[in-house]
């Protein structure tokens, strides 16, 4: 089966020009390559790291603004102590940045309920999104949301 006499001349030339047998890789070099790959896979992706840094920076700025506001409120003499406390707690709450709300989980076959979340099916979730889009479209724009060729 490995007889070059039956093969066309162009094929044999091509084989001679391009075919190179794979040389064995030394175990030390192979180990080095594996370590390098492992180090790369462990390191976080640059864009993800940047996004986390932006998020942290925003949170710090919000907290600093809330602290500044709280100190200004504590220093003012027009309000009663209870009013000051309410205003300060409100300022710090806004800096917390935690948004309450329902968590929607798309139901799948064989999956039971998730604690603290509302189970929905795909169709329901799609319908909700489309309704939101429609209301958003109706709110903005001229002529009651109709634009372009629909305006007639």
C-alpha positions as a printed NumPy array, in Angstrom:
array([[  0.   ,   0.   ,   0.   ],
       [  2.944,   2.32 ,   0.515],
       [  4.234,   1.928,  -3.05 ],
       [  5.013,   5.273,  -4.761],
       [  5.328,   3.686,  -8.223],
       [  1.539,   3.483,  -8.755],
       [  0.979,   7.101,  -7.678],
       [  0.946,  10.043, -10.108],
       [  4.175,  12.001, -10.419],
       [  2.64 ,  15.292,  -9.218],
       [  1.41 ,  13.567,  -6.056],
       [  4.838,  12.125,  -5.257],
       [  6.452,  15.554,  -5.828],
       [  3.892,  17.177,  -3.592],
       [  4.474,  14.589,  -0.873],
       [  8.248,  15.081,  -1.058],
       [  7.874,  18.849,  -0.864],
       [  5.288,  19.103,   1.95 ],
       [  5.214,  15.926,   3.975],
       [  7.344,  16.118,   7.101],
       [  7.202,  13.396,   9.716],
       [  6.251,  14.684,  13.173],
       [  9.228,  14.666,  15.448],
       [  8.66 ,  13.499,  19.011],
       [  8.387,  16.323,  21.56 ],
       [ 10.677,  15.987,  24.574],
       [  8.747,  15.412,  27.827],
       [ 10.323,  18.471,  29.487],
       [  9.13 ,  20.761,  26.675],
       [  5.686,  19.146,  26.723],
       [  5.42 ,  19.746,  30.478],
       [  6.484,  23.382,  30.016],
       [  3.799,  23.903,  27.344],
       [  1.122,  22.35 ,  29.574],
       [  2.092,  24.618,  32.488],
       [  1.924,  27.686,  30.25 ],
       [ -1.531,  26.68 ,  29.003],
       [ -2.761,  26.046,  32.551],
       [ -1.509,  29.472,  33.654],
       [ -3.341,  31.118,  30.758],
       [ -6.609,  29.3  ,  31.456],
       [ -6.59 ,  30.264,  35.157],
       [ -6.009,  33.979,  34.517],
       [ -9.221,  36.027,  34.225],
       [-10.196,  37.475,  30.87 ],
       [ -9.09 ,  41.103,  30.521],
       [-12.537,  42.436,  29.598],
       [-14.13 ,  40.676,  32.568],
       [-11.483,  42.088,  34.908],
       [-12.046,  45.58 ,  33.481],
       [-15.811,  45.284,  33.929],
       [-15.368,  44.195,  37.553],
       [-13.012,  47.119,  38.166],
       [-15.541,  49.554,  36.65 ],
       [-18.299,  48.1  ,  38.813],
       [-16.169,  48.408,  41.963],
       [-15.187,  51.972,  41.081],
       [-18.832,  52.961,  40.571],
       [-19.796,  51.396,  43.901],
       [-16.977,  53.238,  45.704],
       [-17.998,  56.555,  44.147],
       [-21.626,  56.016,  45.163],
       [-20.597,  55.14 ,  48.702],
       [-18.354,  58.215,  48.946],
       [-21.194,  60.441,  47.713],
       [-23.591,  58.889,  50.229],
       [-21.099,  59.388,  53.083],
       [-20.615,  63.009,  52.081],
       [-24.375,  63.53 ,  52.006],
       [-24.79 ,  61.8  ,  55.372],
       [-22.154,  64.033,  56.958],
       [-23.809,  67.135,  55.524],
       [-27.145,  65.98 ,  56.936],
       [-25.624,  65.227,  60.329],
       [-24.116,  68.716,  60.426],
       [-27.346,  70.552,  59.572],
       [-29.345,  71.988,  62.48 ],
       [-32.743,  72.506,  60.782],
       [-33.926,  68.9  ,  61.127],
       [-34.791,  66.856,  64.178],
       [-32.611,  63.872,  65.093],
       [-35.142,  61.318,  63.876],
       [-35.466,  63.099,  60.514],
       [-31.67 ,  63.183,  60.204],
       [-31.459,  59.457,  60.88 ],
       [-34.14 ,  58.72 ,  58.268],
       [-32.394,  60.868,  55.651],
       [-28.985,  59.322,  56.387],
       [-30.326,  55.769,  56.181],
       [-32.057,  56.683,  52.904],
       [-28.803,  58.057,  51.484],
       [-26.883,  54.938,  52.475],
       [-29.624,  52.692,  51.092],
       [-29.348,  54.372,  47.696],
       [-25.588,  53.789,  47.755],
       [-26.105,  50.101,  48.489],
       [-27.162,  49.541,  44.888],
       [-29.073,  46.334,  45.528],
       [-32.151,  46.29 ,  43.384],
       [-34.96 ,  44.195,  44.701],
       [-37.138,  42.377,  42.274],
       [-38.239,  39.017,  41.069],
       [-35.829,  36.597,  39.518],
       [-37.324,  34.746,  36.585],
       [-36.092,  31.257,  35.769],
       [-37.066,  29.612,  32.495],
       [-38.538,  26.206,  33.237],
       [-37.044,  23.154,  31.553],
       [-38.03 ,  19.507,  31.428],
       [-37.349,  17.653,  34.635],
       [-36.319,  20.792,  36.499],
       [-38.174,  21.469,  39.741],
       [-38.664,  24.902,  41.289],
       [-35.825,  27.205,  42.336],
       [-35.953,  28.789,  45.78 ],
       [-36.755,  32.508,  45.706],
       [-37.43 ,  32.645,  41.979],
       [-40.481,  32.658,  39.727],
       [-40.606,  29.79 ,  37.259],
       [-41.75 ,  30.785,  33.768],
       [-41.889,  29.01 ,  30.465],
       [-40.147,  30.268,  27.319],
       [-43.358,  31.427,  25.681],
       [-44.365,  33.458,  28.751],
       [-40.974,  35.138,  28.948],
       [-41.024,  35.981,  25.226],
       [-44.543,  37.403,  25.481],
       [-43.527,  39.582,  28.423],
       [-40.528,  40.945,  26.517],
       [-42.603,  41.689,  23.42 ],
       [-45.249,  43.502,  25.497],
       [-42.543,  45.638,  27.107],
       [-41.123,  46.449,  23.665],
       [-44.569,  47.396,  22.359],
       [-45.34 ,  49.714,  25.296],
       [-41.891,  51.301,  25.021],
       [-42.453,  51.871,  21.308],
       [-45.868,  53.436,  21.907],
       [-44.554,  55.829,  24.57 ],
       [-41.769,  57.353,  22.482],
       [-41.89 ,  58.904,  19.058],
       [-44.371,  61.031,  17.158],
       [-47.894,  60.111,  16.075],
       [-48.495,  57.614,  18.888],
       [-45.549,  55.372,  18.207],
       [-46.159,  55.004,  14.487],
       [-43.117,  55.732,  12.404],
       [-42.036,  55.386,   8.82 ],
       [-44.464,  53.756,   6.4  ],
       [-46.935,  52.925,   9.202],
       [-47.662,  56.638,   9.747],
       [-50.116,  56.982,   6.828]])
